[in-house]
mmCIF file of C-alpha atoms and ligand atoms in Angstrom:
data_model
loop_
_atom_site.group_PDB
_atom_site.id
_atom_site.type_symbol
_atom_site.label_atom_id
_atom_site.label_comp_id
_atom_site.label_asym_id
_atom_site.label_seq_id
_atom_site.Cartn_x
_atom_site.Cartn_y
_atom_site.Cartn_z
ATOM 1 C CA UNK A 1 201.493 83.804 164.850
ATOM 2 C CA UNK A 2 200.178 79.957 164.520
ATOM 3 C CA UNK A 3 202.978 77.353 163.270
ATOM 4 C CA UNK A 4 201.847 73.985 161.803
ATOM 5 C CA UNK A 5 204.155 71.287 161.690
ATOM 6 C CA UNK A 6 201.959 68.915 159.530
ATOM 7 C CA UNK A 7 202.694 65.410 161.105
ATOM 8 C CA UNK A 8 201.705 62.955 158.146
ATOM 9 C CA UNK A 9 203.587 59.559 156.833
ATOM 10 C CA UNK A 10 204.006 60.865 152.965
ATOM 11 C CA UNK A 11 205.133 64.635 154.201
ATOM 12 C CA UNK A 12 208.017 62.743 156.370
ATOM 13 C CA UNK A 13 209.005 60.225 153.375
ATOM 14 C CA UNK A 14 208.771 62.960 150.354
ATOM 15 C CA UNK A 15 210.736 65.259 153.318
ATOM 16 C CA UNK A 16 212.840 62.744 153.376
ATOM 17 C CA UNK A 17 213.638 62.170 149.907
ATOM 18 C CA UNK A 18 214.256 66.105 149.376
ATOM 19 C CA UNK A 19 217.035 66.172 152.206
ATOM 20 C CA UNK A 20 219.058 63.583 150.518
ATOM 21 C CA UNK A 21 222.003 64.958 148.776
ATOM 22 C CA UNK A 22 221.798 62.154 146.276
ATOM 23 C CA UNK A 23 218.124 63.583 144.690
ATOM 24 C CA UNK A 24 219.040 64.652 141.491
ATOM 25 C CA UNK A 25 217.078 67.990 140.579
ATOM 26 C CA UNK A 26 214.625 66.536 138.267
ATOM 27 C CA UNK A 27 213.552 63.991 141.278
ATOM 28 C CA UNK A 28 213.609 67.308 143.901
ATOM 29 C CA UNK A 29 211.491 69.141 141.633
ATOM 30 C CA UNK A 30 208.717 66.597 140.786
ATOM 31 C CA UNK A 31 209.106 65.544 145.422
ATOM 32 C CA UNK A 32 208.840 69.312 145.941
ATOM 33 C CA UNK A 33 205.679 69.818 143.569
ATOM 34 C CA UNK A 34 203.999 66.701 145.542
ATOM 35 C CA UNK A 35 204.811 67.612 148.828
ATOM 36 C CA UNK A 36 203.744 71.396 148.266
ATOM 37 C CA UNK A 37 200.134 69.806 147.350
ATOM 38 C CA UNK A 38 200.042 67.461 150.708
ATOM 39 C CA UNK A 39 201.259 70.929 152.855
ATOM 40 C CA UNK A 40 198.440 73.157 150.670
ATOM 41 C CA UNK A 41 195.593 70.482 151.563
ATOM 42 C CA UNK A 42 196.079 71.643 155.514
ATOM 43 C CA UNK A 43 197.354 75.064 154.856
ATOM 44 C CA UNK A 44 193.870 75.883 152.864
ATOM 45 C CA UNK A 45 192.053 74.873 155.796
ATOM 46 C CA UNK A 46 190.587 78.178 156.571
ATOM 47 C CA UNK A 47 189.972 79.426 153.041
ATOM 48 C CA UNK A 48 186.764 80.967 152.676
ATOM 49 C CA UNK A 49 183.848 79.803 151.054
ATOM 50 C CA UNK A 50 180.008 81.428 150.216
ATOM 51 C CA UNK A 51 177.312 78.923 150.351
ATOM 52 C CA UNK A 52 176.063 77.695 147.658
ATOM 53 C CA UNK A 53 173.009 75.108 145.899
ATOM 54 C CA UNK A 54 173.649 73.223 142.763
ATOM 55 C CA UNK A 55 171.272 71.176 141.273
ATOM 56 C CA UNK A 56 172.299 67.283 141.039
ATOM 57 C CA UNK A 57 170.281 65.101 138.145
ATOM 58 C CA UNK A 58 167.820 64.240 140.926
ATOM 59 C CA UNK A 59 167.205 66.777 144.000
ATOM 60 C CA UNK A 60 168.863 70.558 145.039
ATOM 61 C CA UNK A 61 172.198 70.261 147.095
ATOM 62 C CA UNK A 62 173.475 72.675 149.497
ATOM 63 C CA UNK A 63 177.215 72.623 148.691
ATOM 64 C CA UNK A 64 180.346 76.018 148.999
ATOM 65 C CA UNK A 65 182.709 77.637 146.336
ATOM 66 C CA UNK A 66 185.040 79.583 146.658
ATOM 67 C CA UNK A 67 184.492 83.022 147.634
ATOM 68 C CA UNK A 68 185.102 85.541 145.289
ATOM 69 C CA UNK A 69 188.188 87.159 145.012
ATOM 70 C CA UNK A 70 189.794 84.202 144.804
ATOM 71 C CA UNK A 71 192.978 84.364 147.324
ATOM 72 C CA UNK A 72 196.234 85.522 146.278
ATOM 73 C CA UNK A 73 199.495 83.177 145.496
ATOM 74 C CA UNK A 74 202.803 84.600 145.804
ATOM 75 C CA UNK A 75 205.897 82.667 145.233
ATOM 76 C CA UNK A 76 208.911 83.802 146.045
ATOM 77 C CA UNK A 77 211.479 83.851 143.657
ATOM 78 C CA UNK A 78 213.679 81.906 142.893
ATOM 79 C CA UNK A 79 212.808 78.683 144.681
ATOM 80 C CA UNK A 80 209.245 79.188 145.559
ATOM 81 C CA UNK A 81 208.686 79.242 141.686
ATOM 82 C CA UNK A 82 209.003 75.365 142.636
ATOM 83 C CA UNK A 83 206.081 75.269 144.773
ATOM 84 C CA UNK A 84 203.637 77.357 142.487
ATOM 85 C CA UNK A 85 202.235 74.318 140.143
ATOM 86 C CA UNK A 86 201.575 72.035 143.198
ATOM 87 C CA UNK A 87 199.509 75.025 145.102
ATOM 88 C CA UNK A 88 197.411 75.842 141.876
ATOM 89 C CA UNK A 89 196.668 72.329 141.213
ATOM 90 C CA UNK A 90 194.763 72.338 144.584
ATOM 91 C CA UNK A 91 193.081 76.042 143.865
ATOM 92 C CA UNK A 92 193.389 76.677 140.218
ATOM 93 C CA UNK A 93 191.300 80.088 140.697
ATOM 94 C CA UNK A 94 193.743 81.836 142.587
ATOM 95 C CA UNK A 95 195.592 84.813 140.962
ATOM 96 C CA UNK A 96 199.209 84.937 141.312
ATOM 97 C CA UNK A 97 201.362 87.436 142.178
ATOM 98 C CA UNK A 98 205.200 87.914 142.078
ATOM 99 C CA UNK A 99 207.885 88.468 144.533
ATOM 100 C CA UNK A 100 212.102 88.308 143.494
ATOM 101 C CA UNK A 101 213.872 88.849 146.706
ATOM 102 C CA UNK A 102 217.638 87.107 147.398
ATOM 103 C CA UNK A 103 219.630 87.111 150.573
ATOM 104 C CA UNK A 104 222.782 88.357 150.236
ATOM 105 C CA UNK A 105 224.796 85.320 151.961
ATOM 106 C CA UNK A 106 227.350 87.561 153.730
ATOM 107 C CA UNK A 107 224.742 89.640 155.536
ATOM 108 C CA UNK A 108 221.867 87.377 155.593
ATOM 109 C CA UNK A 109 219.547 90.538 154.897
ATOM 110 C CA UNK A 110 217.116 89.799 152.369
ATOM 111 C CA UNK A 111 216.740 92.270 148.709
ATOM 112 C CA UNK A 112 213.965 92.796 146.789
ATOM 113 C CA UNK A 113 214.470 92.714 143.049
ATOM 114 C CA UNK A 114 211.025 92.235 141.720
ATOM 115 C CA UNK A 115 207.375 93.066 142.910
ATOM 116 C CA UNK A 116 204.501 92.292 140.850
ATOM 117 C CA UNK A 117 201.493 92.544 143.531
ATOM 118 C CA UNK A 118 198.230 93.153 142.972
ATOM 119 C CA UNK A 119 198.049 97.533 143.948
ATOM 120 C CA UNK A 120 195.068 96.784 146.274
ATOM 121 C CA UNK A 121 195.175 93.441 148.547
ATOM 122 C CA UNK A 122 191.935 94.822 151.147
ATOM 123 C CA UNK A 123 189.857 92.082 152.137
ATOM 124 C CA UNK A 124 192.367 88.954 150.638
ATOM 125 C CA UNK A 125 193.489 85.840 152.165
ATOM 126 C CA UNK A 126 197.104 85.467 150.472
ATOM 127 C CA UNK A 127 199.323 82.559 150.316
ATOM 128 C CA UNK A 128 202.898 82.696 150.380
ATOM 129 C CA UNK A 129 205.363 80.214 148.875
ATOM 130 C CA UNK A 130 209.135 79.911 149.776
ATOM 131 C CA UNK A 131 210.648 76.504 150.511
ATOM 132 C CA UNK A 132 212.830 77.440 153.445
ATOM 133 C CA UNK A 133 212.524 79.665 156.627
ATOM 134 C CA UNK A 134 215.769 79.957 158.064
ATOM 135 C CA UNK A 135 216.344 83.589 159.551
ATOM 136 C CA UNK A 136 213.124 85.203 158.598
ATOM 137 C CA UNK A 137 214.088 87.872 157.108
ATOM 138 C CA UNK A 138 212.774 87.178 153.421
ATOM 139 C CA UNK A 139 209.455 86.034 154.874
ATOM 140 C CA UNK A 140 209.066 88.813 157.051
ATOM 141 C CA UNK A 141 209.457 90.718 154.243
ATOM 142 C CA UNK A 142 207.323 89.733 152.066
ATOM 143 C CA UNK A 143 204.764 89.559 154.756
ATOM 144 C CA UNK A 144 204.944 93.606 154.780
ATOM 145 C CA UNK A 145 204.570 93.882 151.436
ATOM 146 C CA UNK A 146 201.082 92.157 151.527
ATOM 147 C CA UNK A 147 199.904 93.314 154.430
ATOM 148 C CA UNK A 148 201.003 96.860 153.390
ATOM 149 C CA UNK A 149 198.432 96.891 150.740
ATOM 150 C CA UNK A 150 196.031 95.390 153.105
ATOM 151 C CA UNK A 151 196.022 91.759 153.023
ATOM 152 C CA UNK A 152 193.527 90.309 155.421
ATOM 153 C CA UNK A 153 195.632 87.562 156.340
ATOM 154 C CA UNK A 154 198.697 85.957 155.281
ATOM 155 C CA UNK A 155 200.045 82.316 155.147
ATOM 156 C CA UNK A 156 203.084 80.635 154.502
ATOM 157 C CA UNK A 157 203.433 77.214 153.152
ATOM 158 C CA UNK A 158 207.673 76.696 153.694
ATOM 159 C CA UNK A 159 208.969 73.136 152.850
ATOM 160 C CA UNK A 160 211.416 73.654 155.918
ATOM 161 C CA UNK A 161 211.484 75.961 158.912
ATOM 162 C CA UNK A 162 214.288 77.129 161.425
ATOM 163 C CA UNK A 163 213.482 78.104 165.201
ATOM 164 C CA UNK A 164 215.440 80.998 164.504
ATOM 165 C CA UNK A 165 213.302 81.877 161.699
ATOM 166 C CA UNK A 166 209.886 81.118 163.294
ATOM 167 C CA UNK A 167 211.152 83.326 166.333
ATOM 168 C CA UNK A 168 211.598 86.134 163.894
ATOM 169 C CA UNK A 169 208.479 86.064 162.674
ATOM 170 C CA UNK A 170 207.138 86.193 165.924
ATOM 171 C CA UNK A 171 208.807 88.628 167.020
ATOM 172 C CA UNK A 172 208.250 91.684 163.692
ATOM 173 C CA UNK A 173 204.333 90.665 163.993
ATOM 174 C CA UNK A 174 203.927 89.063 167.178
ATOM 175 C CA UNK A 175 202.314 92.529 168.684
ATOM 176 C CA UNK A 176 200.463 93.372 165.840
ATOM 177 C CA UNK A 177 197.717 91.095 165.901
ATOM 178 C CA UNK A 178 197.530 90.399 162.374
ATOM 179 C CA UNK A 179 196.822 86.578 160.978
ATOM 180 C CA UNK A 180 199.895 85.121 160.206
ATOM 181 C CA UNK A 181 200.165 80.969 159.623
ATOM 182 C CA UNK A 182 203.335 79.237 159.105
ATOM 183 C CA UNK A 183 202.509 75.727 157.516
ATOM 184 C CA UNK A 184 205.720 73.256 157.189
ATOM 185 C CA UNK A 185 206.738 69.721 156.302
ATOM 186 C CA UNK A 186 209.095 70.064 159.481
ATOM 187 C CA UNK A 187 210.928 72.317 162.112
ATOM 188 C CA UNK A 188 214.494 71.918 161.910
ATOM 189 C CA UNK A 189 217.174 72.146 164.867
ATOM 190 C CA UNK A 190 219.115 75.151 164.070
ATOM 191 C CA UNK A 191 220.555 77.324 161.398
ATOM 192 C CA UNK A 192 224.400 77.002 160.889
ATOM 193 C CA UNK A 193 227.634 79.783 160.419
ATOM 194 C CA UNK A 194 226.255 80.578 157.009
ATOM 195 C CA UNK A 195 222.656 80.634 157.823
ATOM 196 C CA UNK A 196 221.873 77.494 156.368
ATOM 197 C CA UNK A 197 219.556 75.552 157.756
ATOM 198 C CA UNK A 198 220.341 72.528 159.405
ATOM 199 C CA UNK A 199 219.796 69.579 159.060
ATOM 200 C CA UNK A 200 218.091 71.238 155.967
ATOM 201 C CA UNK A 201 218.404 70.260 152.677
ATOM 202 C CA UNK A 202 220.758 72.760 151.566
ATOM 203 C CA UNK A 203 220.337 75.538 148.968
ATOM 204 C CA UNK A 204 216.727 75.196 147.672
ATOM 205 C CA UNK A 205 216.945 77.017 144.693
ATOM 206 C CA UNK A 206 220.288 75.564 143.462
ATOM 207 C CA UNK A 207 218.742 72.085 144.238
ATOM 208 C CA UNK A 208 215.599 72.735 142.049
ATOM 209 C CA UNK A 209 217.387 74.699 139.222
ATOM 210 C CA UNK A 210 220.172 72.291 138.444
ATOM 211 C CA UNK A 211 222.901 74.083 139.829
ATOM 212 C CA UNK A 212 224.073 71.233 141.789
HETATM 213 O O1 PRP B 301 214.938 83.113 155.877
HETATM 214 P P1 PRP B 301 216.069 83.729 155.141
HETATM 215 O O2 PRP B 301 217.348 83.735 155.948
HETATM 216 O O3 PRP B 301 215.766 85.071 154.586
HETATM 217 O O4 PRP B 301 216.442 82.762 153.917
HETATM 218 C C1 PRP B 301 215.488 82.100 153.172
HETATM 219 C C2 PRP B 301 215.549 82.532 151.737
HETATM 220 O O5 PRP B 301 216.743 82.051 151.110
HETATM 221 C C3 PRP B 301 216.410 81.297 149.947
HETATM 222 O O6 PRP B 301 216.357 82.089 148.812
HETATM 223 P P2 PRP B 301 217.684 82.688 148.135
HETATM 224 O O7 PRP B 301 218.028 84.008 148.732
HETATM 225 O O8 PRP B 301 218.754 81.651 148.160
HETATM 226 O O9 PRP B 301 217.221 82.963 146.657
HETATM 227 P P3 PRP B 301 216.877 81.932 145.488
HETATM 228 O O10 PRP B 301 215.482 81.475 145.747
HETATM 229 O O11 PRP B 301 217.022 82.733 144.252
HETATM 230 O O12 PRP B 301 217.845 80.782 145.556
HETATM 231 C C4 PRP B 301 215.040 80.759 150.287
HETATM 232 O O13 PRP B 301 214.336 80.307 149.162
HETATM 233 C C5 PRP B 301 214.391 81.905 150.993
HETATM 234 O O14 PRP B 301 213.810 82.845 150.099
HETATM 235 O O1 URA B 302 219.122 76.251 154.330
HETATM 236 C C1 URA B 302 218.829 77.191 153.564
HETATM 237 C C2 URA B 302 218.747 78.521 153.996
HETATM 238 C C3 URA B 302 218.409 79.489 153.084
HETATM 239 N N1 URA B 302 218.189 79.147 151.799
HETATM 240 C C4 URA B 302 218.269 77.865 151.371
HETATM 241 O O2 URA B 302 218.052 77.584 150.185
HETATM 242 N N2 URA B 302 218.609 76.925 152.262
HETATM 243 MG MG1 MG B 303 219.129 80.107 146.994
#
């Protein structure tokens, strides 16, 4: 599995700006839609494209589109609903699917509540939205699920990751040699008692959705 840290002035100040308990939720929505764009520019690095010519008003151009199917976007529910509009401003064509999953806080095991997937994934590069990556567990699971109904490969744009949460992913697919990316705005030291991450930002969704 390949981590990016992506190491850029605006991804450390908008970072910034998230972590700060005094960013009210309108302000960490609107830093969280900007910063998923920045992180989607280098996670979309490998997306594939079919050469193409257009014709400009004066010659023939050799040029690329995207090729067809366009990949898959799945936020995951509830937070990575915040990250959806800044990924499809940067590839408007891709379809979106749905995944609900919450972590129970006392055992830190992840649920699924919701699945709307595409049935048939074979051939797709899918891209998979959830602000933070503290034990794995959520992301791991919702890496099955895709590559279950044969996702070609898989990659995760997280606003935050945890070592603890990289390891795990390392570990469930480490040995099966299929394409997984982690792209974040930062590696964090540790995850805390609760399974927060830390420093972090605290809860993600409650941040976003005005609960604090
Ligand atoms: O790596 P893990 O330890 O599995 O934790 C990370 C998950 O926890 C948060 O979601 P949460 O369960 O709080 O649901 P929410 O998006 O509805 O707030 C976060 O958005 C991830 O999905
Ligand atoms: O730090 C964390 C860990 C899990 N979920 C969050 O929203 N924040
Ligand atoms: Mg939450």
């Amino acid at each position: 599995m390949e981590t990016l840290v992506v190491d850029h002035p605006l991804v450390a100040h908008k970072l910034t700006a998230l972590r700060d308990v005094r960013t009210d939720s309108p302000t960490f929505r609107r830093l969280a839609d900007e910063l998923v764009t920045l992180l989607a520019y280098e996670a979309t690095r490998d997306v594939r494209v079919t050469d193409v010519t257009v014709e400009t008003p004066l010659v023939s151009a050799r040029g690329v589109r995207l090729t067809r199917p366009a990949p898959l976007v799945v936020p995951i529910l509830r937070a990575g609903l915040g990250m959806l509009d800044g990924m499809t401003r940067i590839l408007p064509t891709a379809e979106v699917g749905f995944l609900g999953m919450i972590r129970d806080e006392s055992t830190l095991k992840a649920q699924t509540y919701a699945t709307r997937l595409p049935e048939d994934l074979s051939g797709r590069q899918c891209y998979v939205l959830d602000p933070m990556l503290a034990t794995g567990g959520t992301l791991a699971a919702a890496v099955r699920f895709l590559f279950d109904r044969g996702a070609q490969d898989v990659t995760a744009i997280c606003l935050l990751a945890a070592p603890e949460g990289i390891a795990h992913m390392d570990e469930t697919f480490g040995g099966t040699g299929k394409p997984i990316r982690v792209v974040t705005a930062a590696l964090d030291e540790r995850l805390n008692e609760q399974g927060y991450i830390v420093p972090g930002l605290g809860d993600a969704g409650d941040r976003l959705y005005g609960v604090v």
